[in-house]
Short mmCIF file of C-alpha atoms and ligand atoms in Angstrom, two decimals:
data_model
loop_
_atom_site.label_atom_id
_atom_site.label_comp_id
_atom_site.label_asym_id
_atom_site.label_seq_id
_atom_site.Cartn_x
_atom_site.Cartn_y
_atom_site.Cartn_z
CA MET A 132 121.98 119.91 127.76
CA LYS A 133 120.19 117.92 130.58
CA THR A 134 116.63 117.95 130.29
CA ASN A 135 114.12 117.19 133.15
CA GLN A 136 116.95 115.78 135.24
CA THR A 137 117.56 112.58 133.44
CA ALA A 138 120.88 110.90 134.14
CA ILE A 139 120.25 107.76 132.13
CA ALA A 140 118.05 107.49 128.95
CA ALA A 141 118.22 104.72 126.60
CA ARG A 142 116.02 104.12 123.48
CA GLY A 143 115.69 101.13 121.46
CA LEU A 144 118.87 99.25 122.88
CA ARG A 145 119.41 95.90 121.01
CA LYS A 146 122.37 93.39 121.32
CA SER A 147 122.81 90.00 120.03
CA PHE A 148 125.70 87.46 120.44
CA GLY A 149 125.92 85.51 117.34
CA SER A 150 122.14 84.34 116.89
CA HIS A 151 121.41 84.87 120.54
CA LEU A 152 119.30 88.13 120.65
CA VAL A 153 119.98 89.09 124.41
CA LEU A 154 118.37 92.65 124.40
CA ASN A 155 115.33 93.27 122.22
CA GLY A 156 114.69 96.91 122.03
CA ILE A 157 115.29 98.21 125.73
CA ASP A 158 113.97 101.79 126.60
CA LEU A 159 114.69 103.47 129.96
CA ASP A 160 114.83 106.51 131.97
CA VAL A 161 116.51 107.05 135.29
CA THR A 162 116.03 110.36 137.07
CA GLU A 163 118.97 112.10 138.63
CA GLY A 164 119.34 111.09 142.19
CA THR A 165 117.40 108.15 142.24
CA VAL A 166 117.91 104.36 142.26
CA TYR A 167 116.74 102.37 139.22
CA ALA A 168 116.88 98.58 139.82
CA LEU A 169 117.09 96.17 136.85
CA LEU A 170 115.30 92.79 137.89
CA GLY A 171 115.78 89.64 136.11
CA PRO A 172 116.96 86.09 136.36
CA ASN A 173 120.32 84.58 135.53
CA GLY A 174 121.09 85.07 131.81
CA SER A 175 118.36 87.89 131.39
CA GLY A 176 120.93 90.37 130.04
CA LYS A 177 121.55 92.41 133.12
CA THR A 178 125.29 92.52 132.91
CA THR A 179 124.96 93.24 129.00
CA THR A 180 122.72 96.28 129.81
CA VAL A 181 125.28 97.51 132.23
CA GLN A 182 128.07 96.88 130.19
CA ILE A 183 126.48 98.83 127.19
CA LEU A 184 125.38 102.02 129.40
CA SER A 185 128.95 102.06 131.01
CA THR A 186 130.67 102.12 127.56
CA PHE A 187 132.40 98.82 127.97
CA LEU A 188 130.09 97.05 125.12
CA SER A 189 128.74 98.36 122.12
CA SER A 190 125.16 97.88 121.29
CA ASP A 191 124.02 96.65 117.93
CA SER A 192 121.59 99.60 117.87
CA GLY A 193 119.91 102.19 120.29
CA GLU A 194 120.63 105.40 121.70
CA VAL A 195 121.74 106.27 125.03
CA ARG A 196 122.62 109.48 126.91
CA ILE A 197 124.28 109.56 130.18
CA ALA A 198 124.33 112.70 132.33
CA GLY A 199 123.50 114.46 129.17
CA HIS A 200 126.37 113.09 127.02
CA ASP A 201 125.65 110.76 123.80
CA LEU A 202 127.41 107.46 124.40
CA LEU A 203 128.78 106.87 121.09
CA LYS A 204 129.76 110.58 120.46
CA GLU A 205 131.32 111.39 123.84
CA PRO A 206 132.32 108.15 125.53
CA GLU A 207 134.94 109.94 127.48
CA ALA A 208 132.55 112.45 129.14
CA VAL A 209 130.44 109.41 129.80
CA ARG A 210 133.09 107.59 131.43
CA SER A 211 134.14 110.44 133.50
CA ALA A 212 130.49 110.87 134.86
CA ILE A 213 130.32 107.03 135.95
CA GLY A 214 131.61 104.52 138.44
CA VAL A 215 130.98 100.86 137.63
CA THR A 216 131.33 98.05 140.11
CA GLY A 217 130.95 94.92 138.08
CA GLN A 218 129.56 91.42 138.83
CA PHE A 219 133.28 90.17 138.70
CA SER A 220 135.50 92.30 140.84
CA ALA A 221 138.10 94.74 139.59
CA VAL A 222 140.15 94.18 142.54
CA ASP A 223 143.83 93.34 141.95
CA ASN A 224 144.65 90.76 144.55
CA LEU A 225 148.49 91.33 144.25
CA LEU A 226 147.79 94.73 145.58
CA THR A 227 146.74 95.62 149.21
CA GLY A 228 143.54 97.48 149.42
CA GLU A 229 144.94 100.67 149.72
CA GLU A 230 147.13 100.19 146.85
CA ASN A 231 144.18 99.24 144.83
CA LEU A 232 142.46 102.59 145.83
CA LEU A 233 145.74 104.44 144.88
CA LEU A 234 145.85 102.72 141.48
CA MET A 235 142.29 103.97 140.82
CA ALA A 236 143.35 107.49 141.92
CA ASP A 237 146.13 107.48 139.48
CA LEU A 238 143.81 106.11 136.52
CA ASN A 239 141.50 108.86 137.71
CA HIS A 240 144.29 111.38 137.25
CA LEU A 241 144.18 112.55 140.86
CA SER A 242 147.45 114.22 142.26
CA ARG A 243 149.32 111.68 144.48
CA GLN A 244 148.31 113.97 147.31
CA GLU A 245 144.46 114.03 146.64
CA GLY A 246 144.86 110.18 145.69
CA ARG A 247 146.10 109.44 149.20
CA ARG A 248 143.54 111.81 150.83
CA ARG A 249 140.45 110.07 148.81
CA ALA A 250 141.82 106.60 149.49
CA ALA A 251 142.13 107.51 153.07
CA GLU A 252 138.63 108.88 153.23
CA LEU A 253 137.01 105.81 151.49
CA LEU A 254 138.80 102.96 153.59
CA GLU A 255 137.50 104.84 156.56
CA ARG A 256 134.05 105.37 155.04
CA PHE A 257 133.74 101.68 154.10
CA ASP A 258 135.37 100.20 157.33
CA LEU A 259 138.36 99.17 155.55
CA GLY A 260 140.68 100.88 157.67
CA ASP A 261 142.14 97.95 159.48
CA VAL A 262 142.66 96.06 156.22
CA ALA A 263 144.24 98.65 154.24
CA GLY A 264 147.59 97.11 154.14
CA LYS A 265 146.35 93.60 153.75
CA LEU A 266 145.82 91.57 150.39
CA PRO A 267 142.62 91.25 149.33
CA ILE A 268 142.70 87.59 149.34
CA THR A 269 142.53 87.84 153.28
CA TYR A 270 139.41 89.78 153.04
CA SER A 271 135.85 88.35 153.50
CA GLY A 272 133.22 88.69 150.77
CA GLY A 273 131.67 91.57 152.20
CA MET A 274 134.85 93.28 152.60
CA ARG A 275 135.70 92.46 148.94
CA ARG A 276 132.71 93.95 147.72
CA ARG A 277 132.92 96.98 149.66
CA LEU A 278 136.60 97.50 148.31
CA ASP A 279 135.22 97.03 144.81
CA LEU A 280 132.58 99.61 145.38
CA ALA A 281 135.17 102.19 147.03
CA MET A 282 137.39 101.68 144.04
CA SER A 283 134.46 102.68 141.66
CA LEU A 284 133.98 105.87 143.94
CA VAL A 285 137.56 107.20 143.74
CA GLY A 286 136.79 109.45 140.82
CA SER A 287 133.41 110.92 142.70
CA PRO A 288 130.98 109.75 139.93
CA ARG A 289 127.61 111.13 139.66
CA ILE A 290 126.31 107.83 138.44
CA ILE A 291 126.89 104.81 139.81
CA PHE A 292 126.23 101.12 138.20
CA LEU A 293 126.25 98.28 140.54
CA ASP A 294 125.90 94.94 138.96
CA GLU A 295 124.45 92.66 141.33
CA PRO A 296 126.06 94.24 144.19
CA THR A 297 124.79 91.54 146.93
CA THR A 298 124.88 88.40 145.19
CA GLY A 299 126.51 86.05 147.16
CA LEU A 300 126.85 87.89 150.39
CA ASP A 301 125.78 86.82 153.59
CA PRO A 302 122.61 88.61 154.93
CA ARG A 303 124.42 91.03 157.24
CA SER A 304 127.05 92.22 154.55
CA ARG A 305 124.12 92.55 152.37
CA LYS A 306 122.38 94.96 154.96
CA THR A 307 125.69 96.89 154.99
CA MET A 308 125.80 97.06 151.34
CA TRP A 309 122.28 98.44 151.23
CA GLU A 310 123.02 101.11 153.91
CA ILE A 311 125.88 102.00 151.68
CA ILE A 312 123.89 102.53 148.72
CA ARG A 313 121.38 104.69 150.63
CA ASP A 314 124.42 106.78 151.81
CA LEU A 315 125.34 107.12 148.24
CA LEU A 316 121.88 108.25 147.31
CA ALA A 317 121.68 110.82 150.10
CA GLY A 318 125.00 112.12 148.83
CA GLY A 319 123.00 112.94 145.45
CA VAL A 320 124.16 110.38 143.21
CA THR A 321 122.17 108.28 140.88
CA ILE A 322 122.23 104.44 141.24
CA PHE A 323 121.63 101.93 138.40
CA LEU A 324 121.64 98.35 139.91
CA THR A 325 120.96 94.93 138.72
CA THR A 326 119.53 92.28 141.08
CA GLN A 327 118.12 88.93 141.07
CA TYR A 328 116.22 89.72 144.35
CA LEU A 329 112.89 91.36 144.52
CA ASP A 330 113.36 92.02 148.16
CA GLU A 331 116.33 93.90 147.16
CA ALA A 332 114.74 96.14 144.46
CA ASP A 333 111.79 96.69 146.90
CA GLU A 334 114.21 97.75 149.70
CA LEU A 335 116.17 100.13 147.44
CA ALA A 336 114.69 101.47 144.17
CA ASP A 337 112.60 104.18 143.25
CA LYS A 338 111.77 102.61 139.92
CA ILE A 339 112.14 98.81 138.89
CA GLY A 340 112.51 97.57 135.47
CA VAL A 341 111.86 93.89 135.06
CA LEU A 342 113.79 92.14 132.28
CA ASP A 343 112.60 88.89 130.49
CA GLN A 344 113.28 87.47 127.28
CA GLY A 345 115.18 90.43 125.90
CA LYS A 346 112.20 92.92 126.78
CA LEU A 347 111.57 95.22 129.72
CA VAL A 348 108.18 93.32 130.50
CA ALA A 349 107.28 95.92 133.35
CA GLU A 350 108.50 99.06 134.67
CA GLY A 351 107.42 101.28 137.46
CA THR A 352 107.77 101.99 141.02
CA VAL A 353 107.61 99.57 143.64
CA ALA A 354 104.10 100.40 144.60
CA GLU A 355 103.04 100.20 140.88
CA LEU A 356 104.69 96.81 140.31
CA LYS A 357 103.51 95.16 143.58
CA ARG A 358 99.92 95.97 142.35
CA LEU A 359 100.52 93.73 139.47
CA ILE A 360 101.74 90.84 141.55
CA PRO A 361 99.82 88.72 144.25
CA GLY A 362 100.83 89.61 147.52
CA GLY A 363 102.15 87.66 150.27
CA HIS A 364 100.25 85.42 152.55
CA ILE A 365 100.36 83.20 155.79
CA ARG A 366 98.83 79.83 155.23
CA LEU A 367 97.16 78.51 158.73
CA GLU A 368 96.39 74.79 159.14
CA PHE A 369 93.85 73.59 161.93
CA ALA A 370 93.54 70.09 163.55
CA ASP A 371 89.65 69.83 162.86
CA PHE A 372 86.83 71.83 161.15
CA ALA A 373 85.40 73.29 164.15
CA ARG A 374 88.78 75.29 164.49
CA LEU A 375 88.65 76.15 161.02
CA GLU A 376 85.28 77.64 161.07
CA THR A 377 85.95 79.64 164.30
CA ALA A 378 89.04 80.90 162.86
CA ALA A 379 87.74 81.83 159.44
CA HIS A 380 84.87 83.58 161.44
CA THR A 381 87.50 85.51 163.66
CA LEU A 382 89.79 86.45 160.74
CA GLY A 383 87.30 87.70 158.19
CA ASP A 384 89.46 88.27 155.04
CA VAL A 385 90.57 84.82 154.36
CA SER A 386 90.12 82.26 151.65
CA ARG A 387 89.64 78.62 153.01
CA ASP A 388 90.50 75.28 151.61
CA ASP A 389 87.89 73.18 153.79
CA GLU A 390 89.34 69.79 152.45
CA ALA A 391 92.74 70.73 153.80
CA LEU A 392 91.68 72.40 156.76
CA ALA A 393 93.61 75.65 155.78
CA LEU A 394 93.28 79.27 155.62
CA THR A 395 95.12 81.70 153.51
CA VAL A 396 95.35 85.27 154.96
CA PRO A 397 96.83 88.04 153.13
CA SER A 398 100.11 89.38 154.71
CA ASP A 399 103.00 91.41 154.05
CA GLY A 400 105.07 88.60 155.80
CA SER A 401 106.20 90.82 158.31
CA VAL A 402 106.65 89.83 162.01
CA ARG A 403 104.44 92.42 163.15
CA SER A 404 101.63 91.30 160.99
CA LEU A 405 102.30 87.56 162.04
CA ARG A 406 102.30 88.45 165.73
CA ALA A 407 98.81 90.41 165.45
CA LEU A 408 97.51 87.37 163.56
CA LEU A 409 98.68 84.79 166.21
CA ASP A 410 97.39 87.37 168.82
CA ARG A 411 93.98 87.46 167.43
CA LEU A 412 93.67 83.79 167.22
CA ASP A 413 95.01 83.45 170.91
CA SER A 414 92.26 85.68 172.05
CA GLU A 415 89.74 83.27 170.72
CA ALA A 416 91.83 80.50 172.05
CA ILE A 417 91.99 78.81 168.79
CA SER A 418 95.03 76.38 168.29
CA VAL A 419 96.83 76.36 165.10
CA GLU A 420 98.45 73.35 163.90
CA GLY A 421 100.52 74.47 161.24
CA LEU A 422 101.88 77.79 159.83
CA SER A 423 103.70 78.97 156.71
CA VAL A 424 104.65 82.45 155.69
CA HIS A 425 104.81 83.30 151.82
CA ILE A 426 106.49 86.24 150.66
CA PRO A 427 106.26 87.19 146.99
CA ASP A 428 109.50 86.68 145.16
CA LEU A 429 111.09 86.96 141.68
CA ASP A 430 109.09 83.78 140.64
CA ASP A 431 105.87 85.34 141.56
CA VAL A 432 106.57 88.49 139.45
CA PHE A 433 107.47 86.34 136.52
CA PHE A 434 104.57 84.32 136.86
CA ALA A 435 102.38 87.31 137.22
CA LEU A 436 103.76 89.16 134.46
CA THR A 437 104.37 86.42 131.86
CA GLY A 438 102.43 83.59 132.99
CA GLN A 439 105.70 81.71 133.07
CA PRO A 440 108.01 80.63 135.81
CA LYS A 441 111.23 82.36 135.35
CA ASN A 442 113.56 80.69 132.78
CA GLN A 443 116.26 79.44 134.99
CA LYS A 444 116.13 79.01 138.81
CA VAL A 445 118.85 80.55 140.61
CA GLY A 446 119.99 79.41 143.88
CA LYS A 447 119.73 81.72 146.80
N1 ADP B 736 130.47 87.89 125.43
C1 ADP B 736 129.53 87.10 125.40
N2 ADP B 736 129.46 86.28 124.50
C2 ADP B 736 128.32 85.40 124.06
N3 ADP B 736 127.17 85.22 124.76
C3 ADP B 736 127.27 86.00 126.04
C4 ADP B 736 128.29 87.22 126.25
N4 ADP B 736 128.07 87.75 127.32
C5 ADP B 736 126.59 87.19 127.60
N5 ADP B 736 126.27 86.40 126.70
C6 ADP B 736 125.01 85.84 126.99
O1 ADP B 736 123.89 86.59 126.81
C7 ADP B 736 122.96 86.26 127.96
C8 ADP B 736 122.72 87.53 128.89
O2 ADP B 736 123.98 87.47 129.83
P1 ADP B 736 124.16 88.56 130.85
O3 ADP B 736 123.84 89.85 130.38
O4 ADP B 736 125.38 88.26 131.50
O5 ADP B 736 122.85 88.32 131.76
P2 ADP B 736 122.59 88.13 133.30
O6 ADP B 736 123.45 89.46 133.84
O7 ADP B 736 121.28 88.71 133.43
O8 ADP B 736 122.83 87.22 133.97
C9 ADP B 736 123.53 85.15 128.44
O9 ADP B 736 122.69 83.94 127.98
C10 ADP B 736 124.81 84.89 128.11
O10 ADP B 736 125.09 83.62 128.01
MG1 MG B 737 125.17 89.37 135.18
#
């Protein structure tokens, strides 16, 4: 039986590849109908975690319950409750978009008629109707990713795993994917996603787990996590000391660097806060020589949590 609506519960997950210890005792709980984001740099074990939770890979030890089913004892029941969109596409390039969906319908034991209906519905929902009869190699990255996700939804899963759903997408496709994820959530599904991007976790997740060196080094709501990391700021530079003085006086809550003639103002980095700041300076006729905006990113999180920069730099 399900207790307190936990969709995913893992205890003491461990996994090594040879002598390489990748997961060193992971515990996590995902509440039904919420989004959990597993955040970590390249190579931190995100895909390994998803593969274990979704029955593709066995752990060395640990217990997992998915939708109330024990992963080891009832893998079939687990598989029928979940949908998985992997980091590497499940799309078959020799089949059209529609054929890919119909194949998934077959694999999910839908009747031919039900499969057609489901495929048509998903093509429409993911804005793939126009390219349904085309081969996926003609698709853009965003379209491919949407087809991949549509394929994992054919069986109407209640729990969806999305492994880096937006890595490599352009900003617009990324936003579209975020909208789709929010829609799924509104439909009551539980989402477990992995990401390398703090802003993505911030945007979507009810709860975030930060994975580093095989451990969850922090776990909590976005707000809880944000309290642990240094906030964003705007750095202002001035042409001379007089302007620096006046600006510091006008803005109040700032830290100053007299030598560099610079002020650091706490800010969420939004356009609105930037505009408000500049308006205040304008109203005192203080001219600004240089300005830069700093929004906290994964590096800041890792630095705050571990005192170390993240192991590997990942390209944007
Ligand atoms: N099948 C495998 N055999 C050996 N090493 C692996 C295998 N899969 C993953 N690894 C290693 O485990 C670590 C974690 O990988 P992965 O889970 O893919 O990380 P992430 O998804 O966070 O980038 C990496 O160092 C990777 O090289
Ligand atoms: Mg991965």
